[in-house]
PDB file of C-alpha atoms in Angstrom:
ATOM      1  CA  UNK A1478     112.575 109.771 110.606  1.00 95.00           C
ATOM      2  CA  UNK A1479     115.279 110.422 108.164  1.00 98.00           C
ATOM      3  CA  UNK A1480     116.665 108.271 105.573  1.00 97.00           C
ATOM      4  CA  UNK A1481     120.248 109.123 104.721  1.00 97.00           C
ATOM      5  CA  UNK A1482     121.187 109.598 100.983  1.00 96.00           C
ATOM      6  CA  UNK A1483     124.801 111.019 101.687  1.00 95.00           C
ATOM      7  CA  UNK A1484     126.569 113.411 103.756  1.00 95.00           C
ATOM      8  CA  UNK A1485     124.671 116.206 102.200  1.00 96.00           C
ATOM      9  CA  UNK A1486     120.978 115.029 102.042  1.00 96.00           C
ATOM     10  CA  UNK A1487     118.610 113.321 104.389  1.00 97.00           C
ATOM     11  CA  UNK A1488     115.128 112.558 103.348  1.00 98.00           C
ATOM     12  CA  UNK A1489     112.304 112.924 105.960  1.00 98.00           C
ATOM     13  CA  UNK A1490     109.684 110.125 105.889  1.00 98.00           C
ATOM     14  CA  UNK A1491     106.726 108.880 107.875  1.00 98.00           C
ATOM     15  CA  UNK A1492     105.550 105.330 108.287  1.00 98.00           C
ATOM     16  CA  UNK A1493     102.182 103.915 109.574  1.00 98.00           C
ATOM     17  CA  UNK A1494     101.806 100.248 110.447  1.00 98.00           C
ATOM     18  CA  UNK A1495      98.795  98.002 111.222  1.00 97.00           C
ATOM     19  CA  UNK A1496      98.379  96.268 114.554  1.00 95.00           C
ATOM     20  CA  UNK A1497      98.751  92.969 112.745  1.00 92.00           C
ATOM     21  CA  UNK A1498     101.347  91.842 110.235  1.00 94.00           C
ATOM     22  CA  UNK A1499     101.890  93.684 107.092  1.00 96.00           C
ATOM     23  CA  UNK A1500     100.794  92.144 103.571  1.00 95.00           C
ATOM     24  CA  UNK A1501     101.521  94.978 101.294  1.00 96.00           C
ATOM     25  CA  UNK A1502     103.617  98.235 101.056  1.00 98.00           C
ATOM     26  CA  UNK A1503     101.839 101.509  99.975  1.00 98.00           C
ATOM     27  CA  UNK A1504     103.979 104.650  99.109  1.00 98.00           C
ATOM     28  CA  UNK A1505     102.337 108.102  99.374  1.00 98.00           C
ATOM     29  CA  UNK A1506     103.839 110.928  96.980  1.00 98.00           C
ATOM     30  CA  UNK A1507     102.946 114.549  97.916  1.00 97.00           C
ATOM     31  CA  UNK A1508     102.520 117.233  95.307  1.00 94.00           C
ATOM     32  CA  UNK A1509     104.143 120.592  94.623  1.00 90.00           C
ATOM     33  CA  UNK A1510     104.574 122.709  97.628  1.00 86.00           C
ATOM     34  CA  UNK A1511     103.210 120.052  99.879  1.00 92.00           C
ATOM     35  CA  UNK A1512     104.721 117.371 102.157  1.00 96.00           C
ATOM     36  CA  UNK A1513     104.087 113.964 103.709  1.00 98.00           C
ATOM     37  CA  UNK A1514     101.711 115.616 106.135  1.00 97.00           C
ATOM     38  CA  UNK A1515      99.253 115.950 103.242  1.00 97.00           C
ATOM     39  CA  UNK A1516      98.375 112.306 103.901  1.00 98.00           C
ATOM     40  CA  UNK A1517      97.962 112.553 107.668  1.00 98.00           C
ATOM     41  CA  UNK A1518      94.243 111.767 107.509  1.00 98.00           C
ATOM     42  CA  UNK A1519      94.450 108.615 105.272  1.00 98.00           C
ATOM     43  CA  UNK A1520      97.976 107.197 106.037  1.00 98.00           C
ATOM     44  CA  UNK A1521      97.154 105.605 109.424  1.00 98.00           C
ATOM     45  CA  UNK A1522      93.771 104.196 108.215  1.00 97.00           C
ATOM     46  CA  UNK A1523      95.217 102.804 104.921  1.00 98.00           C
ATOM     47  CA  UNK A1524      97.651 100.911 107.219  1.00 98.00           C
ATOM     48  CA  UNK A1525      94.878  99.355 109.326  1.00 97.00           C
ATOM     49  CA  UNK A1526      92.341  98.712 106.669  1.00 94.00           C
ATOM     50  CA  UNK A1527      94.669  97.128 104.240  1.00 95.00           C
ATOM     51  CA  UNK A1528      97.237  95.389 106.640  1.00 95.00           C
ATOM     52  CA  UNK A1529      99.826  97.653 104.855  1.00 97.00           C
ATOM     53  CA  UNK A1530     103.092  99.248 105.534  1.00 98.00           C
ATOM     54  CA  UNK A1531     102.331 102.900 104.451  1.00 98.00           C
ATOM     55  CA  UNK A1532     105.201 105.246 103.792  1.00 98.00           C
ATOM     56  CA  UNK A1533     105.239 108.874 102.951  1.00 98.00           C
ATOM     57  CA  UNK A1534     108.282 110.912 102.092  1.00 98.00           C
ATOM     58  CA  UNK A1535     109.181 114.591 101.654  1.00 98.00           C
ATOM     59  CA  UNK A1536     110.946 114.792  98.172  1.00 96.00           C
ATOM     60  CA  UNK A1537     114.081 117.054  97.881  1.00 95.00           C
ATOM     61  CA  UNK A1538     113.417 120.630  98.300  1.00 92.00           C
ATOM     62  CA  UNK A1539     110.058 120.157 100.054  1.00 94.00           C
ATOM     63  CA  UNK A1540     108.721 119.453 103.572  1.00 95.00           C
ATOM     64  CA  UNK A1541     111.155 118.488 106.308  1.00 96.00           C
ATOM     65  CA  UNK A1542     113.743 116.913 104.085  1.00 97.00           C
ATOM     66  CA  UNK A1543     117.054 118.540 105.087  1.00 94.00           C
ATOM     67  CA  UNK A1544     118.510 121.264 102.881  1.00 93.00           C
ATOM     68  CA  UNK A1545     121.811 123.022 102.855  1.00 92.00           C
ATOM     69  CA  UNK A1546     123.082 126.229 100.969  1.00 88.00           C
ATOM     70  CA  UNK A1547     125.081 124.325  98.347  1.00 91.00           C
ATOM     71  CA  UNK A1548     125.554 120.743  97.196  1.00 95.00           C
ATOM     72  CA  UNK A1549     128.136 118.696  95.328  1.00 96.00           C
ATOM     73  CA  UNK A1550     127.543 117.896  91.680  1.00 95.00           C
ATOM     74  CA  UNK A1551     126.589 114.318  92.817  1.00 95.00           C
ATOM     75  CA  UNK A1552     123.765 115.460  95.079  1.00 96.00           C
ATOM     76  CA  UNK A1553     122.455 118.089  92.725  1.00 95.00           C
ATOM     77  CA  UNK A1554     121.815 115.230  90.190  1.00 95.00           C
ATOM     78  CA  UNK A1555     118.877 114.125  92.625  1.00 96.00           C
ATOM     79  CA  UNK A1556     117.021 117.229  91.595  1.00 95.00           C
ATOM     80  CA  UNK A1557     116.684 116.192  88.017  1.00 95.00           C
ATOM     81  CA  UNK A1558     114.071 113.886  86.868  1.00 94.00           C
ATOM     82  CA  UNK A1559     116.399 111.078  86.138  1.00 95.00           C
ATOM     83  CA  UNK A1560     118.073 111.564  89.608  1.00 96.00           C
ATOM     84  CA  UNK A1561     114.773 111.719  91.270  1.00 97.00           C
ATOM     85  CA  UNK A1562     113.755 108.336  89.879  1.00 97.00           C
ATOM     86  CA  UNK A1563     117.095 106.738  91.099  1.00 97.00           C
ATOM     87  CA  UNK A1564     116.474 108.377  94.479  1.00 97.00           C
ATOM     88  CA  UNK A1565     112.811 107.047  94.693  1.00 97.00           C
ATOM     89  CA  UNK A1566     113.796 103.572  93.879  1.00 97.00           C
ATOM     90  CA  UNK A1567     116.639 103.663  96.211  1.00 97.00           C
ATOM     91  CA  UNK A1568     114.481 104.957  99.157  1.00 97.00           C
ATOM     92  CA  UNK A1569     111.574 102.516  98.349  1.00 97.00           C
ATOM     93  CA  UNK A1570     113.901  99.446  98.085  1.00 97.00           C
ATOM     94  CA  UNK A1571     115.657 100.636 101.293  1.00 97.00           C
ATOM     95  CA  UNK A1572     112.355 100.975 103.370  1.00 98.00           C
ATOM     96  CA  UNK A1573     109.800  98.679 101.796  1.00 97.00           C
ATOM     97  CA  UNK A1574     108.924  95.405 103.716  1.00 96.00           C
ATOM     98  CA  UNK A1575     107.452  93.945 100.671  1.00 96.00           C
ATOM     99  CA  UNK A1576     108.671  93.487  96.974  1.00 93.00           C
ATOM    100  CA  UNK A1577     105.320  94.625  95.427  1.00 92.00           C
ATOM    101  CA  UNK A1578     104.062  98.086  95.782  1.00 97.00           C
ATOM    102  CA  UNK A1579     101.050 100.316  95.603  1.00 98.00           C
ATOM    103  CA  UNK A1580     101.926 103.915  94.635  1.00 98.00           C
ATOM    104  CA  UNK A1581      99.513 106.771  95.650  1.00 98.00           C
ATOM    105  CA  UNK A1582     100.281 110.174  94.393  1.00 98.00           C
ATOM    106  CA  UNK A1583      98.700 113.668  94.408  1.00 98.00           C
ATOM    107  CA  UNK A1584      99.148 116.186  91.633  1.00 95.00           C
ATOM    108  CA  UNK A1585     102.985 116.208  90.994  1.00 95.00           C
ATOM    109  CA  UNK A1586     103.265 113.087  93.036  1.00 97.00           C
ATOM    110  CA  UNK A1587     100.889 111.453  90.713  1.00 97.00           C
ATOM    111  CA  UNK A1588     103.351 112.168  87.923  1.00 97.00           C
ATOM    112  CA  UNK A1589     106.138 110.807  89.967  1.00 97.00           C
ATOM    113  CA  UNK A1590     104.167 107.688  90.590  1.00 98.00           C
ATOM    114  CA  UNK A1591     103.531 107.061  86.930  1.00 98.00           C
ATOM    115  CA  UNK A1592     107.078 107.765  86.074  1.00 98.00           C
ATOM    116  CA  UNK A1593     108.238 105.191  88.698  1.00 98.00           C
ATOM    117  CA  UNK A1594     105.863 102.613  87.129  1.00 98.00           C
ATOM    118  CA  UNK A1595     107.877 102.984  83.946  1.00 98.00           C
ATOM    119  CA  UNK A1596     111.040 102.278  85.667  1.00 97.00           C
ATOM    120  CA  UNK A1597     109.882  99.377  87.733  1.00 97.00           C
ATOM    121  CA  UNK A1598     106.539  97.887  86.251  1.00 97.00           C
ATOM    122  CA  UNK A1599     107.337  94.565  87.777  1.00 96.00           C
ATOM    123  CA  UNK A1600     107.132  96.022  91.424  1.00 96.00           C
ATOM    124  CA  UNK A1601     104.047  98.180  91.109  1.00 97.00           C
ATOM    125  CA  UNK A1602     100.636  96.417  91.284  1.00 96.00           C
ATOM    126  CA  UNK A1603      98.489  99.486  91.401  1.00 97.00           C
ATOM    127  CA  UNK A1604      98.401 103.348  90.910  1.00 98.00           C
ATOM    128  CA  UNK A1605      96.210 105.517  93.100  1.00 98.00           C
ATOM    129  CA  UNK A1606      96.270 108.896  91.419  1.00 98.00           C
ATOM    130  CA  UNK A1607      94.679 111.966  93.089  1.00 98.00           C
ATOM    131  CA  UNK A1608      94.238 114.721  90.839  1.00 97.00           C
ATOM    132  CA  UNK A1609      97.408 113.778  88.786  1.00 97.00           C
ATOM    133  CA  UNK A1610      99.232 116.442  86.962  1.00 95.00           C
ATOM    134  CA  UNK A1611      99.762 114.710  83.663  1.00 96.00           C
ATOM    135  CA  UNK A1612      97.898 116.386  80.776  1.00 93.00           C
ATOM    136  CA  UNK A1613      99.744 119.676  79.713  1.00 84.00           C
ATOM    137  CA  UNK A1614     101.850 119.397  82.794  1.00 71.00           C
ATOM    138  CA  UNK A1615     104.823 121.353  81.472  1.00 62.00           C
ATOM    139  CA  UNK A1616     104.473 125.290  81.695  1.00 51.00           C
ATOM    140  CA  UNK A1617     105.406 127.579  78.745  1.00 44.00           C
ATOM    141  CA  UNK A1618     109.218 127.974  78.410  1.00 46.00           C
ATOM    142  CA  UNK A1619     109.288 131.629  79.370  1.00 38.00           C
ATOM    143  CA  UNK A1620     107.297 130.708  82.563  1.00 41.00           C
ATOM    144  CA  UNK A1621     109.802 128.049  83.552  1.00 49.00           C
ATOM    145  CA  UNK A1622     112.613 130.581  82.833  1.00 47.00           C
ATOM    146  CA  UNK A1623     111.166 133.142  85.146  1.00 44.00           C
ATOM    147  CA  UNK A1624     110.245 130.720  87.845  1.00 48.00           C
ATOM    148  CA  UNK A1625     113.878 129.438  87.720  1.00 50.00           C
ATOM    149  CA  UNK A1626     115.360 132.780  88.270  1.00 54.00           C
ATOM    150  CA  UNK A1627     116.790 132.664  91.822  1.00 52.00           C
ATOM    151  CA  UNK A1628     115.157 135.832  92.951  1.00 51.00           C
ATOM    152  CA  UNK A1629     111.650 134.717  91.539  1.00 51.00           C
ATOM    153  CA  UNK A1630     111.932 131.136  92.932  1.00 50.00           C
ATOM    154  CA  UNK A1631     112.934 132.381  96.361  1.00 52.00           C
ATOM    155  CA  UNK A1632     110.232 134.754  96.697  1.00 56.00           C
ATOM    156  CA  UNK A1633     107.830 132.123  95.459  1.00 58.00           C
ATOM    157  CA  UNK A1634     108.974 129.709  98.161  1.00 55.00           C
ATOM    158  CA  UNK A1635     108.518 132.412 100.836  1.00 55.00           C
ATOM    159  CA  UNK A1636     105.075 133.191  99.785  1.00 55.00           C
ATOM    160  CA  UNK A1637     104.019 129.463  99.184  1.00 54.00           C
ATOM    161  CA  UNK A1638     101.395 127.946 101.536  1.00 52.00           C
ATOM    162  CA  UNK A1639      98.622 125.561 100.537  1.00 50.00           C
ATOM    163  CA  UNK A1640      96.777 127.131 103.412  1.00 54.00           C
ATOM    164  CA  UNK A1641      97.007 130.985 103.289  1.00 56.00           C
ATOM    165  CA  UNK A1642      99.007 131.767 100.050  1.00 59.00           C
ATOM    166  CA  UNK A1643      98.179 131.610  96.417  1.00 60.00           C
ATOM    167  CA  UNK A1644      97.947 127.841  96.650  1.00 66.00           C
ATOM    168  CA  UNK A1645      94.822 128.039  98.706  1.00 82.00           C
ATOM    169  CA  UNK A1646      93.113 127.776  95.425  1.00 87.00           C
ATOM    170  CA  UNK A1647      93.883 124.039  95.819  1.00 90.00           C
ATOM    171  CA  UNK A1648      90.882 123.667  97.895  1.00 94.00           C
ATOM    172  CA  UNK A1649      87.130 123.908  96.996  1.00 95.00           C
ATOM    173  CA  UNK A1650      86.630 125.575 100.562  1.00 93.00           C
ATOM    174  CA  UNK A1651      89.762 126.503 102.172  1.00 86.00           C
ATOM    175  CA  UNK A1652      87.957 128.002 105.202  1.00 89.00           C
ATOM    176  CA  UNK A1653      86.948 124.379 106.235  1.00 92.00           C
ATOM    177  CA  UNK A1654      90.756 123.319 105.877  1.00 92.00           C
ATOM    178  CA  UNK A1655      91.557 126.071 108.360  1.00 91.00           C
ATOM    179  CA  UNK A1656      89.505 124.150 110.945  1.00 94.00           C
ATOM    180  CA  UNK A1657      92.034 121.197 110.592  1.00 95.00           C
ATOM    181  CA  UNK A1658      94.587 122.506 112.946  1.00 95.00           C
ATOM    182  CA  UNK A1659      97.073 119.841 112.710  1.00 96.00           C
ATOM    183  CA  UNK A1660      97.228 120.254 108.968  1.00 94.00           C
ATOM    184  CA  UNK A1661      97.380 124.096 109.236  1.00 92.00           C
ATOM    185  CA  UNK A1662     100.298 123.826 111.777  1.00 93.00           C
ATOM    186  CA  UNK A1663     102.195 121.549 109.492  1.00 93.00           C
ATOM    187  CA  UNK A1664     101.997 123.747 106.507  1.00 90.00           C
ATOM    188  CA  UNK A1665     102.828 126.689 108.656  1.00 88.00           C
ATOM    189  CA  UNK A1666     105.923 125.064 109.926  1.00 90.00           C
ATOM    190  CA  UNK A1667     107.457 123.837 106.503  1.00 89.00           C
ATOM    191  CA  UNK A1668     108.448 127.247 105.091  1.00 86.00           C
ATOM    192  CA  UNK A1669     110.413 127.954 108.552  1.00 88.00           C
ATOM    193  CA  UNK A1670     112.784 124.960 107.707  1.00 91.00           C
ATOM    194  CA  UNK A1671     116.497 125.949 107.130  1.00 92.00           C
ATOM    195  CA  UNK A1672     117.273 126.968 103.350  1.00 91.00           C
ATOM    196  CA  UNK A1673     113.715 126.481 102.377  1.00 88.00           C
ATOM    197  CA  UNK A1674     113.948 129.297  99.695  1.00 84.00           C
ATOM    198  CA  UNK A1675     117.276 127.823  98.357  1.00 85.00           C
ATOM    199  CA  UNK A1676     115.770 124.418  97.969  1.00 87.00           C
ATOM    200  CA  UNK A1677     112.995 125.960  95.873  1.00 84.00           C
ATOM    201  CA  UNK A1678     115.560 127.632  93.744  1.00 84.00           C
ATOM    202  CA  UNK A1679     117.182 124.165  93.035  1.00 88.00           C
ATOM    203  CA  UNK A1680     113.888 122.557  92.257  1.00 89.00           C
ATOM    204  CA  UNK A1681     112.880 125.167  89.641  1.00 84.00           C
ATOM    205  CA  UNK A1682     116.299 125.053  88.178  1.00 85.00           C
ATOM    206  CA  UNK A1683     116.696 121.432  87.649  1.00 89.00           C
ATOM    207  CA  UNK A1684     113.189 119.884  87.620  1.00 85.00           C
ATOM    208  CA  UNK A1685     111.758 118.678  84.265  1.00 85.00           C
ATOM    209  CA  UNK A1686     108.473 116.996  83.877  1.00 88.00           C
ATOM    210  CA  UNK A1687     108.305 114.156  81.601  1.00 91.00           C
ATOM    211  CA  UNK A1688     105.823 113.913  78.841  1.00 93.00           C
ATOM    212  CA  UNK A1689     103.907 110.868  80.096  1.00 96.00           C
ATOM    213  CA  UNK A1690     101.082 111.175  77.531  1.00 95.00           C
ATOM    214  CA  UNK A1691     103.446 109.603  74.921  1.00 95.00           C
ATOM    215  CA  UNK A1692     103.867 106.382  77.090  1.00 97.00           C
ATOM    216  CA  UNK A1693     100.303 105.710  78.327  1.00 97.00           C
ATOM    217  CA  UNK A1694     100.095 102.476  76.323  1.00 97.00           C
ATOM    218  CA  UNK A1695     102.759 101.121  78.608  1.00 98.00           C
ATOM    219  CA  UNK A1696     100.513 101.166  81.730  1.00 98.00           C
ATOM    220  CA  UNK A1697      99.113  97.745  82.269  1.00 96.00           C
ATOM    221  CA  UNK A1698      98.445  97.757  85.985  1.00 97.00           C
ATOM    222  CA  UNK A1699      95.231  98.627  87.858  1.00 96.00           C
ATOM    223  CA  UNK A1700      94.708 102.386  88.079  1.00 97.00           C
ATOM    224  CA  UNK A1701      92.437 104.473  90.183  1.00 97.00           C
ATOM    225  CA  UNK A1702      92.109 108.143  89.446  1.00 97.00           C
ATOM    226  CA  UNK A1703      90.280 110.330  92.056  1.00 97.00           C
ATOM    227  CA  UNK A1704      89.676 113.936  91.276  1.00 97.00           C
ATOM    228  CA  UNK A1705      87.625 117.004  92.684  1.00 97.00           C
ATOM    229  CA  UNK A1706      84.795 118.193  90.667  1.00 96.00           C
ATOM    230  CA  UNK A1707      85.827 121.764  91.499  1.00 96.00           C
ATOM    231  CA  UNK A1708      89.699 121.052  90.935  1.00 96.00           C
ATOM    232  CA  UNK A1709      91.052 124.465  89.478  1.00 94.00           C
ATOM    233  CA  UNK A1710      94.591 123.365  89.276  1.00 93.00           C
ATOM    234  CA  UNK A1711      94.108 120.197  87.270  1.00 95.00           C
ATOM    235  CA  UNK A1712      90.458 120.616  85.811  1.00 95.00           C
ATOM    236  CA  UNK A1713      88.153 117.663  85.446  1.00 96.00           C
ATOM    237  CA  UNK A1714      88.374 118.163  81.694  1.00 96.00           C
ATOM    238  CA  UNK A1715      92.193 117.284  81.830  1.00 96.00           C
ATOM    239  CA  UNK A1716      91.457 114.265  83.922  1.00 97.00           C
ATOM    240  CA  UNK A1717      88.875 113.112  81.434  1.00 96.00           C
ATOM    241  CA  UNK A1718      91.402 113.298  78.577  1.00 97.00           C
ATOM    242  CA  UNK A1719      93.847 111.231  80.682  1.00 97.00           C
ATOM    243  CA  UNK A1720      91.093 108.647  81.464  1.00 97.00           C
ATOM    244  CA  UNK A1721      90.144 108.348  77.713  1.00 97.00           C
ATOM    245  CA  UNK A1722      93.771 107.769  76.702  1.00 97.00           C
ATOM    246  CA  UNK A1723      94.510 105.276  79.324  1.00 97.00           C
ATOM    247  CA  UNK A1724      91.357 103.253  78.654  1.00 96.00           C
ATOM    248  CA  UNK A1725      92.326 102.887  75.105  1.00 97.00           C
ATOM    249  CA  UNK A1726      95.014 100.305  76.112  1.00 97.00           C
ATOM    250  CA  UNK A1727      94.043  99.446  79.617  1.00 96.00           C
ATOM    251  CA  UNK A1728      90.766  98.001  80.893  1.00 94.00           C
ATOM    252  CA  UNK A1729      91.664  98.133  84.413  1.00 94.00           C
ATOM    253  CA  UNK A1730      91.148 101.995  84.864  1.00 95.00           C
ATOM    254  CA  UNK A1731      88.610 103.549  87.121  1.00 93.00           C
ATOM    255  CA  UNK A1732      88.010 107.158  87.743  1.00 95.00           C
ATOM    256  CA  UNK A1733      85.981 108.838  90.714  1.00 95.00           C
ATOM    257  CA  UNK A1734      84.889 112.447  90.843  1.00 96.00           C
ATOM    258  CA  UNK A1735      84.210 113.931  94.245  1.00 96.00           C
ATOM    259  CA  UNK A1736      81.643 116.893  94.270  1.00 96.00           C
ATOM    260  CA  UNK A1737      82.495 119.974  96.264  1.00 96.00           C
ATOM    261  CA  UNK A1738      86.313 119.086  96.230  1.00 97.00           C
ATOM    262  CA  UNK A1739      89.288 120.735  94.890  1.00 96.00           C
ATOM    263  CA  UNK A1740      92.859 119.584  94.188  1.00 96.00           C
ATOM    264  CA  UNK A1741      93.784 117.801  97.265  1.00 97.00           C
ATOM    265  CA  UNK A1742      90.992 115.331  97.987  1.00 98.00           C
ATOM    266  CA  UNK A1743      92.973 113.432 100.708  1.00 98.00           C
ATOM    267  CA  UNK A1744      92.818 116.597 102.775  1.00 97.00           C
ATOM    268  CA  UNK A1745      89.402 117.984 101.995  1.00 97.00           C
ATOM    269  CA  UNK A1746      87.397 114.620 101.960  1.00 97.00           C
ATOM    270  CA  UNK A1747      89.658 111.888 103.454  1.00 98.00           C
ATOM    271  CA  UNK A1748      86.839 109.553 104.353  1.00 97.00           C
ATOM    272  CA  UNK A1749      85.630 109.515 100.730  1.00 96.00           C
ATOM    273  CA  UNK A1750      89.055 108.979  99.542  1.00 97.00           C
ATOM    274  CA  UNK A1751      89.365 106.016 101.801  1.00 97.00           C
ATOM    275  CA  UNK A1752      86.045 104.532 100.878  1.00 94.00           C
ATOM    276  CA  UNK A1753      86.843 104.889  97.087  1.00 95.00           C
ATOM    277  CA  UNK A1754      90.321 103.314  97.616  1.00 96.00           C
ATOM    278  CA  UNK A1755      88.830 100.366  99.625  1.00 93.00           C
ATOM    279  CA  UNK A1756      86.352  99.707  96.873  1.00 91.00           C
ATOM    280  CA  UNK A1757      89.061  99.920  94.259  1.00 93.00           C
ATOM    281  CA  UNK A1758      91.274  97.289  96.001  1.00 91.00           C
ATOM    282  CA  UNK A1759      88.463  95.032  96.840  1.00 85.00           C
ATOM    283  CA  UNK A1760      87.899  92.695  93.862  1.00 71.00           C
ATOM    284  CA  UNK A1761      84.226  92.062  95.029  1.00 67.00           C
ATOM    285  CA  UNK A1762      83.470  95.796  94.895  1.00 61.00           C
ATOM    286  CA  UNK A1763      85.425  96.552  91.688  1.00 55.00           C
ATOM    287  CA  UNK A1764      82.488  97.536  89.543  1.00 57.00           C
ATOM    288  CA  UNK A1765      80.102  98.922  92.230  1.00 57.00           C
ATOM    289  CA  UNK A1766      79.001 102.307  90.861  1.00 50.00           C
ATOM    290  CA  UNK A1767      77.444 103.354  94.266  1.00 49.00           C
ATOM    291  CA  UNK A1768      80.932 103.247  95.907  1.00 49.00           C
ATOM    292  CA  UNK A1769      83.472 104.124  93.112  1.00 51.00           C
ATOM    293  CA  UNK A1770      81.550 107.090  91.829  1.00 53.00           C
ATOM    294  CA  UNK A1771      80.302 110.270  93.695  1.00 47.00           C
TER     295      UNK A1771
END
């Protein structure tokens, strides 16, 4: 499905619904280089197990969201951090069946989820963060400058694939991921989208990551952090720093570490992720270490 922003931009999104009526809305936010298909193994089950409307989108420049060669100044603003927040809230208000939301974000999507909480804390009851990129999230200035060069970012886009390119390091064992044919096919299809390289140029040019470490005392909702013990992109040590800082002002923070798992637990170990989320959202199992910790 597509959600129309204006004449120049349409956002691709997926929705999973339970067989019964919905009681909550869960938004799934993918990471850098990824897309809504990253949640294909947990989206449908989250909908059934939690009577939830589950929505996943492809943020501008990623996935199947439509791109074009050039944009007006108004549309280009949606590639900035401020514009992305406006776009997210507009999309969520336009698609959600409920006024209170649970946000689930992986990597860069975790950063987006936390940024959205600061924009609308009254709407967000829980954050489910899978290997969130928060601690030391901004690259050195010269790296961002090089990546933002049109030729460099275009070549990066063309070589990028979580399955076979340099981002295969996102997995603990990417050979097992290759056995998940539906996921492999989805990732192979994304770089074939029209103006995919041009979209990456715009992302690297306009994107700026907020320093959320300076705002952690503002997070008062329930927060679950799931991370892979073998995560090479956001190492466990960085997640522990985030955990420690959050717990200084929030006693509703839980962390679960999955062994033999890399940066995208929802793809490598979807059943474990679902089990952990189930326990987290179930008050009777809130402090059960056998379920929450691997």
